[in-house]
Amino acid sequence: MVLEATVVLGLGEQAEGEEVLHFLDRLPAVRVVGAASDRRGLEREVQRTGPDAVVASPDLLSANLDVTSLLAVAGRETTAGLRAAIEAGARGFFLWPEERDSLARAVERTARRDDAGERPPGKVISLYGPRGGAGVTFLATNLAAAYAARDESTVLVDLDVDYADVTVALGIVPNGQPTLAELVPVLDELTTEHVDRVLVDHPRGFRVLLGPHRPLSTPAGHQVAGLAHVLRARFDVSILHLPRALGAVTRAGISASDRVLMPVTLDVLGFRDARRALEAFSDLHLDGRVRLVVNRAARTEVVPEDVERVFGRRPAAVIGTDRAVVRAQNRGELLVGRSSRTARRISALARSLLEEEEAS
C-alpha cells in the first residue's frame, strides 16, 4: 500500500497558499508537514522535516533543496516562472486551481512504499454520454461487475444527481439506503471512513455509491475531484457514472479520471453529439483520455469503420445489438457473467483498459 506522501509548502501569496494547503491536506495519501513563505524558510522546513516533496511557487524553488521531488505551482504561467522551475529541477509545473487534480496525482506518486509488492493507487474510469440512451448506465454497471469478477476491488459511483439511473439499473428499490446525499455535508473534508459508511454492497462483488433518491444540488467541481482521490486510495477500480450535461461535475470527473469511455450509437445525431463533446474536451486538454465505445451496432447506413474515419481513432470496443440487454436492464440484472457475446465483449473491454494503463 502507498504510504502518506509528506509535503512542505512554499507559497508566498497567503490566500493561494491556504487554498493549496487545504486541498492537499484533505487527500488521504498526503500529509502537509511544513510551510514557509520565503526561500530561506522553505530550506529550513525541508531540513527539519525531510519531506517526500516540495510544492512551491517557482520563485521559491531552489536546486539546493534536498528533496526527491520539486513541484512548482502558480496562478498563471509565465516565461520567468517556467524558467525558474526548470533551473530548480522541478518535476512538474501546475496551474492553480485549474490543474489541481494533476498536482494531487504528482504529489501522491512521491509517497515512499514500505512494500514494493503492495497495491498502487487505483484507477478511475468515467462513463460519459453526450446523448441520452447511448448506453452509459448499461456500460457502467456491467463494467463494475466485470472488474469485480477479476477480483479487483471496485466501486461504482452515480454522480447523476438529477436522475440516479444506476439505482434502477441495478434493481435496487430505494428503501432508506444511504446515497450521495449523505456525503454532501462532508464533501469538503472527505475521508475513506465517510465513504465507507454510505456504500451499498452489490451481490456481484462490487460496492455502489447510489445517486440521491430525490434531485440534489450539484456538487462543486473540487468536491468531485476530492471524492475521486479518496476512491483512488481505497479501491483498485473506481467507475464514475457522469451526467450528460457538460457542467462542473462532468468536467471534474473527467479531469480526475485515467480513462473516459464515451458510448457512441451508429447514427448521425450520435456522431454529431460525440464530436461536439470531443471538441469541448479538447479545449480542456482532456481529449486524450477519451475512448469511444460503439454501442448497439447493427446493419445501418453508418458502420463501425466510420467511427475511425470520422473521429480519427479506433473504437475501444464494438458492442452489437442484443435484445438481452433491454430485458436485463428492465429487470435490474447484469449481463456480465452470463454466456453471451455482449458479456464477453464488456469483460474484454475491462481487461484492455487495465492493460492499457499498465503499459502507459
CSV table of N, CA and C in Angstrom, one decimal, residues 70-139:
chain,number,residue,atom,x,y,z
A,70,LEU,N,10.5,18.2,-6.6
A,70,LEU,CA,10.1,19.6,-6.5
A,70,LEU,C,9.0,19.8,-7.5
A,71,LEU,N,7.9,20.4,-7.0
A,71,LEU,CA,6.7,20.6,-7.9
A,71,LEU,C,6.4,22.1,-7.8
A,72,ALA,N,6.3,22.8,-8.9
A,72,ALA,CA,6.0,24.2,-9.0
A,72,ALA,C,4.5,24.4,-9.2
A,73,VAL,N,4.0,25.4,-8.5
A,73,VAL,CA,2.5,25.7,-8.6
A,73,VAL,C,2.4,27.2,-8.7
A,74,ALA,N,1.6,27.7,-9.6
A,74,ALA,CA,1.4,29.1,-9.8
A,74,ALA,C,0.0,29.4,-10.3
A,75,GLY,N,-0.5,30.7,-10.1
A,75,GLY,CA,-1.8,31.1,-10.5
A,75,GLY,C,-1.8,31.3,-12.0
A,76,ARG,N,-0.7,31.6,-12.6
A,76,ARG,CA,-0.6,31.8,-14.1
A,76,ARG,C,0.8,31.3,-14.6
A,77,GLU,N,0.8,31.0,-15.9
A,77,GLU,CA,2.1,30.5,-16.5
A,77,GLU,C,2.8,31.7,-17.1
A,78,THR,N,4.0,31.9,-16.7
A,78,THR,CA,4.9,32.9,-17.2
A,78,THR,C,6.2,32.3,-17.7
A,79,THR,N,6.9,33.0,-18.6
A,79,THR,CA,8.2,32.6,-19.0
A,79,THR,C,9.2,32.5,-17.8
A,80,ALA,N,9.1,33.6,-17.0
A,80,ALA,CA,10.0,33.6,-15.9
A,80,ALA,C,9.8,32.5,-14.9
A,81,GLY,N,8.5,32.2,-14.6
A,81,GLY,CA,8.1,31.1,-13.7
A,81,GLY,C,8.6,29.8,-14.3
A,82,LEU,N,8.4,29.5,-15.5
A,82,LEU,CA,8.8,28.2,-16.1
A,82,LEU,C,10.3,28.1,-16.1
A,83,ARG,N,11.0,29.2,-16.4
A,83,ARG,CA,12.5,29.1,-16.3
A,83,ARG,C,13.0,28.8,-14.9
A,84,ALA,N,12.4,29.5,-13.9
A,84,ALA,CA,12.8,29.2,-12.5
A,84,ALA,C,12.5,27.8,-12.1
A,85,ALA,N,11.4,27.2,-12.5
A,85,ALA,CA,11.1,25.9,-12.2
A,85,ALA,C,12.1,24.9,-12.8
A,86,ILE,N,12.4,25.2,-14.1
A,86,ILE,CA,13.3,24.3,-14.8
A,86,ILE,C,14.7,24.4,-14.2
A,87,GLU,N,15.2,25.6,-13.9
A,87,GLU,CA,16.5,25.7,-13.3
A,87,GLU,C,16.6,25.1,-11.9
A,88,ALA,N,15.5,25.0,-11.2
A,88,ALA,CA,15.5,24.4,-9.9
A,88,ALA,C,15.4,22.9,-10.0
A,89,GLY,N,15.1,22.4,-11.2
A,89,GLY,CA,14.9,20.9,-11.3
A,89,GLY,C,13.5,20.4,-11.0
A,90,ALA,N,12.5,21.3,-11.1
A,90,ALA,CA,11.2,20.8,-10.7
A,90,ALA,C,10.7,19.7,-11.7
A,91,ARG,N,9.9,18.8,-11.1
A,91,ARG,CA,9.4,17.7,-11.9
A,91,ARG,C,8.1,18.0,-12.6
A,92,GLY,N,7.5,19.1,-12.2
A,92,GLY,CA,6.2,19.5,-12.8
A,92,GLY,C,5.9,20.9,-12.5
A,93,PHE,N,5.1,21.5,-13.4
A,93,PHE,CA,4.6,22.9,-13.3
A,93,PHE,C,3.1,22.9,-13.4
A,94,PHE,N,2.4,23.3,-12.4
A,94,PHE,CA,0.9,23.1,-12.3
A,94,PHE,C,0.2,24.5,-12.1
A,95,LEU,N,-0.8,24.8,-12.9
A,95,LEU,CA,-1.6,26.0,-12.7
A,95,LEU,C,-2.6,25.8,-11.6
A,96,TRP,N,-2.7,26.8,-10.8
A,96,TRP,CA,-3.7,26.7,-9.7
A,96,TRP,C,-4.8,27.7,-10.0
A,97,PRO,N,-6.1,27.2,-9.9
A,97,PRO,CA,-6.6,25.9,-9.4
A,97,PRO,C,-6.9,24.9,-10.6
A,98,GLU,N,-6.7,25.4,-11.8
A,98,GLU,CA,-7.1,24.6,-13.0
A,98,GLU,C,-6.5,23.2,-13.0
A,99,GLU,N,-5.3,23.0,-12.6
A,99,GLU,CA,-4.6,21.7,-12.7
A,99,GLU,C,-4.4,21.1,-11.3
A,100,ARG,N,-5.3,21.3,-10.4
A,100,ARG,CA,-5.1,20.8,-9.0
A,100,ARG,C,-5.2,19.3,-9.0
A,101,ASP,N,-6.0,18.7,-9.9
A,101,ASP,CA,-6.0,17.2,-9.9
A,101,ASP,C,-4.7,16.6,-10.3
A,102,SER,N,-4.1,17.2,-11.3
A,102,SER,CA,-2.8,16.7,-11.8
A,102,SER,C,-1.7,16.9,-10.7
A,103,LEU,N,-1.8,18.0,-10.0
A,103,LEU,CA,-0.9,18.3,-8.9
A,103,LEU,C,-1.0,17.2,-7.8
A,104,ALA,N,-2.3,16.9,-7.5
A,104,ALA,CA,-2.5,15.9,-6.4
A,104,ALA,C,-1.9,14.6,-6.8
A,105,ARG,N,-2.1,14.2,-8.1
A,105,ARG,CA,-1.6,12.9,-8.5
A,105,ARG,C,0.0,12.9,-8.4
A,106,ALA,N,0.6,14.0,-8.8
A,106,ALA,CA,2.0,14.1,-8.8
A,106,ALA,C,2.5,14.0,-7.4
A,107,VAL,N,1.8,14.6,-6.4
A,107,VAL,CA,2.2,14.5,-5.0
A,107,VAL,C,2.1,13.1,-4.5
A,108,GLU,N,1.0,12.5,-4.8
A,108,GLU,CA,0.7,11.1,-4.3
A,108,GLU,C,1.7,10.1,-4.8
A,109,ARG,N,2.2,10.3,-6.0
A,109,ARG,CA,3.3,9.4,-6.6
A,109,ARG,C,4.6,9.5,-5.9
A,110,THR,N,4.8,10.6,-5.1
A,110,THR,CA,6.1,10.7,-4.4
A,110,THR,C,6.1,9.9,-3.1
A,111,ALA,N,5.0,9.3,-2.7
A,111,ALA,CA,5.0,8.6,-1.4
A,111,ALA,C,5.9,7.4,-1.4
A,112,ARG,N,6.7,7.3,-0.4
A,112,ARG,CA,7.6,6.1,-0.2
A,112,ARG,C,6.7,4.9,0.1
A,113,ARG,N,7.2,3.7,-0.4
A,113,ARG,CA,6.5,2.5,-0.2
A,113,ARG,C,7.2,1.6,0.8
A,114,ASP,N,6.5,1.0,1.6
A,114,ASP,CA,7.2,0.0,2.6
A,114,ASP,C,7.2,-1.4,2.0
A,115,ASP,N,6.5,-1.6,0.9
A,115,ASP,CA,6.5,-2.9,0.3
A,115,ASP,C,6.2,-2.8,-1.2
A,116,ALA,N,7.2,-3.0,-2.0
A,116,ALA,CA,7.0,-2.7,-3.4
A,116,ALA,C,6.0,-3.6,-4.1
A,117,GLY,N,5.6,-4.7,-3.4
A,117,GLY,CA,4.6,-5.6,-4.0
A,117,GLY,C,3.2,-5.2,-3.7
A,118,GLU,N,3.0,-4.2,-2.8
A,118,GLU,CA,1.6,-3.9,-2.5
A,118,GLU,C,0.9,-3.0,-3.5
A,119,ARG,N,-0.4,-2.9,-3.4
A,119,ARG,CA,-1.2,-2.3,-4.5
A,119,ARG,C,-0.9,-0.8,-4.6
A,120,PRO,N,-0.7,-0.3,-5.8
A,120,PRO,CA,-0.5,1.1,-6.1
A,120,PRO,C,-1.9,1.8,-6.1
A,121,PRO,N,-1.9,3.1,-6.2
A,121,PRO,CA,-3.2,3.8,-6.3
A,121,PRO,C,-4.1,3.2,-7.4
A,122,GLY,N,-5.4,3.1,-7.1
A,122,GLY,CA,-6.3,2.5,-8.1
A,122,GLY,C,-6.6,3.4,-9.3
A,123,LYS,N,-7.3,2.9,-10.3
A,123,LYS,CA,-7.6,3.6,-11.5
A,123,LYS,C,-9.0,4.1,-11.4
A,124,VAL,N,-9.2,5.2,-12.0
A,124,VAL,CA,-10.6,5.9,-12.1
A,124,VAL,C,-11.0,5.9,-13.6
A,125,ILE,N,-12.2,5.3,-13.8
A,125,ILE,CA,-12.7,5.3,-15.2
A,125,ILE,C,-14.1,6.0,-15.2
A,126,SER,N,-14.2,6.9,-16.0
A,126,SER,CA,-15.5,7.6,-16.1
A,126,SER,C,-16.3,7.1,-17.3
A,127,LEU,N,-17.6,7.1,-17.2
A,127,LEU,CA,-18.5,6.8,-18.3
A,127,LEU,C,-19.3,8.1,-18.6
A,128,TYR,N,-19.2,8.6,-19.8
A,128,TYR,CA,-19.9,9.8,-20.2
A,128,TYR,C,-20.6,9.6,-21.6
A,129,GLY,N,-21.8,10.1,-21.7
A,129,GLY,CA,-22.6,10.0,-22.9
A,129,GLY,C,-23.2,11.4,-23.2
A,130,PRO,N,-22.8,11.9,-24.4
A,130,PRO,CA,-23.4,13.3,-24.7
A,130,PRO,C,-24.8,13.2,-25.2
A,131,ARG,N,-25.3,12.0,-25.3
A,131,ARG,CA,-26.7,11.8,-25.8
A,131,ARG,C,-27.4,10.7,-24.9
A,132,GLY,N,-28.6,11.0,-24.5
A,132,GLY,CA,-29.4,10.1,-23.8
A,132,GLY,C,-29.6,8.8,-24.5
A,133,GLY,N,-29.6,7.7,-23.8
A,133,GLY,CA,-29.8,6.4,-24.4
A,133,GLY,C,-28.6,5.8,-25.1
A,134,ALA,N,-27.5,6.4,-25.0
A,134,ALA,CA,-26.3,5.8,-25.7
A,134,ALA,C,-25.7,4.6,-25.0
A,135,GLY,N,-26.1,4.4,-23.7
A,135,GLY,CA,-25.6,3.1,-23.0
A,135,GLY,C,-24.7,3.4,-21.9
A,136,VAL,N,-24.6,4.6,-21.4
A,136,VAL,CA,-23.7,4.9,-20.3
A,136,VAL,C,-24.0,4.1,-19.0
A,137,THR,N,-25.3,4.0,-18.6
A,137,THR,CA,-25.7,3.3,-17.4
A,137,THR,C,-25.4,1.8,-17.6
A,138,PHE,N,-25.7,1.3,-18.8
A,138,PHE,CA,-25.5,-0.2,-19.1
A,138,PHE,C,-24.0,-0.5,-19.0
A,139,LEU,N,-23.2,0.3,-19.6
A,139,LEU,CA,-21.7,0.0,-19.6
A,139,LEU,C,-21.2,0.2,-18.2
